[in-house]
């Protein structure tokens, strides 16, 4: 067994800890760790990068850009021996030269990730929105220039240390809308990778639960090209993800409730099409764990591709339960 070496730059954050826990369970991977006092020292970080096959960046955007500059400088010295980069920040998701790390996006995307030197992990909200929209836009069931509204709610663990501390120490608000200036950082990647020609109206929210996420998109069926039935939308999603191990399209469009926090610790995502045919209305819903398929789980899925390891057919929690 050939061991692959991974350095997580920023492993003490929420996403970094999730990635670390998942990779520690992979026997083919050896993790490099820096002592706490050296984690911000460029010389120590550079040495760790030089020793790694893959560097995963779990840093704020500006720090991620600085880390990429450090790695780029290293590449000038090491050439082909330089590590590949997987960035979990927002900084490079639409940047030239970076491959978008959503393996199920389209045919050939997993192969593109496997061969890329630079991969950008998707945003959590964007993962749900793109998963719902991309197949329907590709098949002409949603027009690229259609006016769309995207609503979402996430557990507070996606909001960083300050939000986590506020909720866990003082209780935090039960529910709050945010990004009401309509400039949320996930919108550019949603536009690009969903294939949209018009900016969607995106309204995110945070609930008083640790993790879990719902991304929902309401549709008036008679405004869609060809006036499809809900079954047509569901069938298009099912065809697109028929070979996806970690994305499931629900065949059941009934029910009045869906709890955001139920898929905790899962790297899976379930897509739903709820509808009322007589009213000609539908709601597309992506149900995922914001720390799983929305962050750490997605990063490990990409890391395995980049390191040439077998793709996951079970999520991290299922594998841990088996062990």
XYZ file of C-alpha atoms in Angstrom:
323
model
C 0.000 0.000 0.000
C 1.467 3.358 -1.079
C 0.824 6.036 1.529
C -0.185 9.525 0.472
C 0.721 12.516 2.609
C -1.737 15.324 3.324
C -1.190 18.631 5.114
C -4.287 20.521 6.285
C -3.405 24.208 6.546
C -5.955 25.461 9.071
C -6.860 22.130 10.632
C -8.091 23.707 13.892
C -11.216 25.225 12.296
C -14.589 23.539 11.957
C -14.040 22.334 8.387
C -10.435 21.390 9.061
C -11.380 19.278 12.067
C -14.038 17.503 10.026
C -11.572 16.753 7.244
C -8.949 15.588 9.717
C -11.357 13.189 11.432
C -12.388 11.697 8.101
C -8.848 11.346 6.759
C -7.566 9.772 9.975
C -9.833 6.843 9.135
C -8.225 6.354 5.694
C -5.297 3.899 6.001
C -3.710 5.039 2.727
C -3.272 8.600 4.033
C -0.673 10.016 6.422
C -1.501 13.404 7.918
C 1.178 15.997 8.627
C 0.600 18.175 11.694
C 2.307 21.345 12.859
C 2.631 22.209 16.545
C 0.136 24.899 17.510
C 2.873 27.511 17.872
C 4.081 26.953 14.299
C 0.757 26.979 12.452
C 1.108 30.615 11.419
C 4.829 30.518 10.678
C 5.404 30.566 6.925
C 8.678 28.650 7.126
C 7.019 25.767 8.984
C 3.988 25.813 6.692
C 6.211 25.849 3.621
C 8.170 22.840 4.893
C 4.937 20.942 5.552
C 3.661 21.804 2.086
C 6.914 20.599 0.534
C 6.551 17.240 2.276
C 2.922 16.705 1.239
C 1.303 15.170 -1.837
C -1.806 17.271 -1.214
C -2.360 20.479 0.755
C -5.909 21.243 1.895
C -6.555 24.890 2.740
C -9.119 25.509 5.494
C -8.505 29.208 5.884
C -10.310 32.542 5.506
C -10.277 33.826 1.933
C -7.341 36.211 2.219
C -5.260 33.703 4.158
C -6.067 31.110 1.485
C -4.800 33.460 -1.221
C -1.591 33.984 0.753
C -1.213 30.208 1.176
C -1.618 29.711 -2.570
C 1.098 32.309 -3.150
C 3.334 30.395 -0.741
C 2.638 27.148 -2.582
C 3.174 28.797 -5.971
C 6.589 29.969 -4.829
C 7.288 26.432 -3.675
C 6.295 25.094 -7.089
C 9.014 27.219 -8.652
C 11.544 25.282 -6.559
C 10.069 21.773 -6.643
C 8.485 21.694 -10.089
C 6.548 18.471 -10.584
C 7.264 17.509 -6.973
C 5.186 20.384 -5.629
C 1.973 19.489 -3.801
C -1.463 19.833 -5.320
C -3.922 22.189 -3.647
C -7.515 21.769 -2.512
C -8.980 25.045 -1.260
C -12.029 24.929 1.019
C -12.419 28.733 1.086
C -14.445 30.928 -1.273
C -11.335 32.521 -2.734
C -10.832 30.416 -5.877
C -14.215 28.894 -6.767
C -14.588 30.967 -9.909
C -10.890 31.753 -10.429
C -9.156 30.882 -13.726
C -7.113 27.707 -13.569
C -9.078 26.145 -10.724
C -11.306 23.097 -11.166
C -14.609 23.175 -9.315
C -14.731 20.332 -6.807
C -18.223 18.980 -7.400
C -17.603 15.512 -8.908
C -21.279 14.975 -9.765
C -21.579 18.293 -11.634
C -21.272 16.839 -15.138
C -19.759 13.991 -17.104
C -15.988 14.215 -16.841
C -15.948 16.424 -13.742
C -14.602 13.705 -11.451
C -11.810 13.008 -13.947
C -11.032 16.720 -14.172
C -10.707 16.872 -10.382
C -8.526 13.771 -10.345
C -6.099 15.355 -12.810
C -6.094 18.912 -11.479
C -3.318 20.643 -9.589
C -5.760 23.215 -8.184
C -9.252 22.313 -6.959
C -11.775 24.595 -5.237
C -14.190 22.924 -2.841
C -17.798 24.120 -3.356
C -19.755 26.233 -0.889
C -22.399 24.489 1.205
C -25.392 26.471 -0.082
C -23.994 26.350 -3.599
C -23.744 22.561 -3.451
C -27.482 22.253 -2.880
C -28.520 24.948 -5.352
C -26.268 23.746 -8.170
C -27.234 20.118 -7.618
C -30.881 21.055 -8.133
C -30.504 23.538 -10.974
C -27.701 22.297 -13.217
C -29.454 19.159 -14.557
C -32.699 21.057 -15.170
C -30.962 23.905 -16.985
C -28.967 21.432 -19.089
C -32.143 19.605 -20.133
C -33.998 22.802 -20.973
C -36.530 22.452 -18.149
C -35.384 25.727 -16.584
C -34.353 28.636 -18.811
C -30.910 30.063 -17.935
C -32.322 33.606 -17.856
C -35.286 32.723 -15.656
C -35.817 34.812 -12.504
C -35.191 32.394 -9.630
C -35.437 32.655 -5.858
C -33.295 30.393 -3.693
C -34.073 30.050 0.011
C -31.892 28.176 2.464
C -31.368 27.523 6.145
C -28.216 26.160 7.750
C -27.144 25.047 11.175
C -25.038 27.587 13.039
C -21.840 25.520 12.659
C -21.450 27.000 9.179
C -21.083 30.515 10.556
C -17.608 30.249 12.034
C -16.242 30.390 15.565
C -18.013 33.536 16.715
C -21.444 32.300 15.652
C -20.831 28.851 17.122
C -19.749 30.388 20.426
C -22.784 32.684 20.503
C -25.233 29.846 19.948
C -23.587 27.384 22.290
C -22.872 29.806 25.139
C -25.833 32.170 25.115
C -28.417 30.278 23.089
C -28.389 32.526 20.041
C -31.465 33.503 18.017
C -33.924 30.779 17.090
C -33.847 31.824 13.447
C -32.389 34.733 11.526
C -32.121 35.835 7.910
C -28.782 37.257 6.859
C -26.898 38.544 3.798
C -29.860 40.828 3.180
C -27.593 43.129 1.197
C -27.981 40.398 -1.477
C -24.242 39.903 -1.964
C -23.733 36.451 -0.470
C -20.369 35.002 -1.442
C -21.845 31.768 -2.852
C -23.887 33.495 -5.562
C -21.099 33.779 -8.193
C -20.413 30.029 -8.130
C -24.130 29.250 -8.251
C -24.489 31.396 -11.369
C -21.488 29.872 -13.100
C -21.902 26.197 -12.304
C -25.687 26.030 -12.450
C -25.455 27.565 -15.932
C -27.537 30.646 -15.123
C -27.638 33.811 -17.208
C -29.483 35.861 -14.592
C -28.490 36.422 -10.994
C -30.843 34.529 -8.634
C -32.340 36.107 -5.525
C -30.654 34.210 -2.701
C -32.001 34.437 0.860
C -30.001 32.402 3.413
C -30.860 31.894 7.068
C -29.371 30.359 10.210
C -31.325 28.253 12.682
C -30.585 27.369 16.290
C -29.333 23.860 15.551
C -25.726 22.835 15.083
C -25.684 21.324 11.610
C -27.878 20.377 8.700
C -29.145 22.338 5.709
C -32.129 22.794 3.432
C -31.828 24.633 0.124
C -35.183 25.241 -1.567
C -36.190 26.715 -4.916
C -39.893 27.457 -5.575
C -41.157 27.119 -9.151
C -44.337 27.936 -11.056
C -44.498 25.012 -13.462
C -46.398 26.919 -16.163
C -43.536 29.452 -16.421
C -40.999 26.730 -17.252
C -40.129 25.809 -20.852
C -42.569 23.179 -22.088
C -44.677 23.461 -18.930
C -43.311 20.225 -17.404
C -44.919 18.168 -14.677
C -43.141 17.611 -11.381
C -42.430 14.045 -12.518
C -40.415 15.453 -15.432
C -38.222 17.457 -13.068
C -37.750 14.466 -10.799
C -36.893 12.205 -13.726
C -34.283 14.665 -15.038
C -32.589 14.810 -11.643
C -32.714 11.036 -11.301
C -31.085 10.562 -14.728
C -28.322 13.038 -13.933
C -27.425 11.405 -10.597
C -28.158 7.781 -11.482
C -24.513 6.788 -10.916
C -23.816 9.137 -7.991
C -22.982 7.214 -4.830
C -23.579 10.084 -2.419
C -26.511 11.915 -4.054
C -29.997 10.444 -3.938
C -33.089 11.735 -5.734
C -36.181 10.978 -3.700
C -38.955 9.261 -5.612
C -41.484 10.457 -3.044
C -42.832 13.962 -3.609
C -45.323 13.815 -0.779
C -45.124 15.045 2.781
C -45.537 18.371 4.517
C -42.376 18.561 6.630
C -38.611 18.202 6.257
C -36.274 18.852 9.191
C -32.976 20.490 8.299
C -30.907 18.902 11.047
C -31.743 15.250 10.347
C -28.740 14.293 8.126
C -26.108 15.149 10.785
C -22.657 13.639 10.261
C -23.602 12.467 6.771
C -21.710 13.096 3.547
C -24.815 12.322 1.514
C -27.294 14.709 -0.083
C -30.916 13.989 -0.951
C -32.814 15.934 -3.612
C -36.596 16.309 -3.487
C -39.295 17.618 -5.799
C -42.426 18.537 -3.858
C -45.388 19.664 -5.954
C -49.086 20.326 -6.273
C -49.993 19.537 -9.863
C -53.413 21.184 -9.768
C -51.869 24.433 -8.552
C -48.965 23.895 -10.998
C -46.443 24.704 -8.305
C -43.309 22.872 -7.177
C -40.510 23.272 -4.664
C -37.078 21.781 -5.302
C -35.237 20.918 -2.083
C -31.676 19.793 -1.388
C -31.202 18.214 2.033
C -27.633 17.887 3.305
C -25.314 18.334 6.244
C -23.552 21.679 5.860
C -20.429 20.140 7.442
C -20.657 16.925 5.384
C -21.424 17.153 1.674
C -21.430 20.913 2.248
C -17.835 21.110 3.504
C -15.575 18.423 5.022
C -17.215 15.439 3.355
C -16.953 17.084 -0.053
C -13.296 17.920 0.573
C -12.484 14.302 1.401
C -14.372 13.146 -1.695
C -12.174 15.485 -3.767
C -9.009 14.539 -1.883
C -9.540 10.864 -2.661
C -9.937 11.668 -6.346
C -6.821 13.840 -6.378
C -4.765 11.190 -4.589
C -5.940 8.368 -6.843
C -7.801 6.536 -4.076
C -11.046 4.656 -4.761
C -14.139 6.841 -4.783
C -16.411 6.569 -1.760
C -19.577 4.527 -2.078
C -20.426 5.109 1.593
C -20.155 8.287 3.614
C -17.718 8.804 6.484
C -20.250 8.056 9.202
C -21.272 4.766 7.568
C -17.637 3.724 7.209
C -16.958 4.586 10.848
C -19.976 2.561 11.927
C -18.708 -0.417 9.917
C -15.302 -0.171 11.593
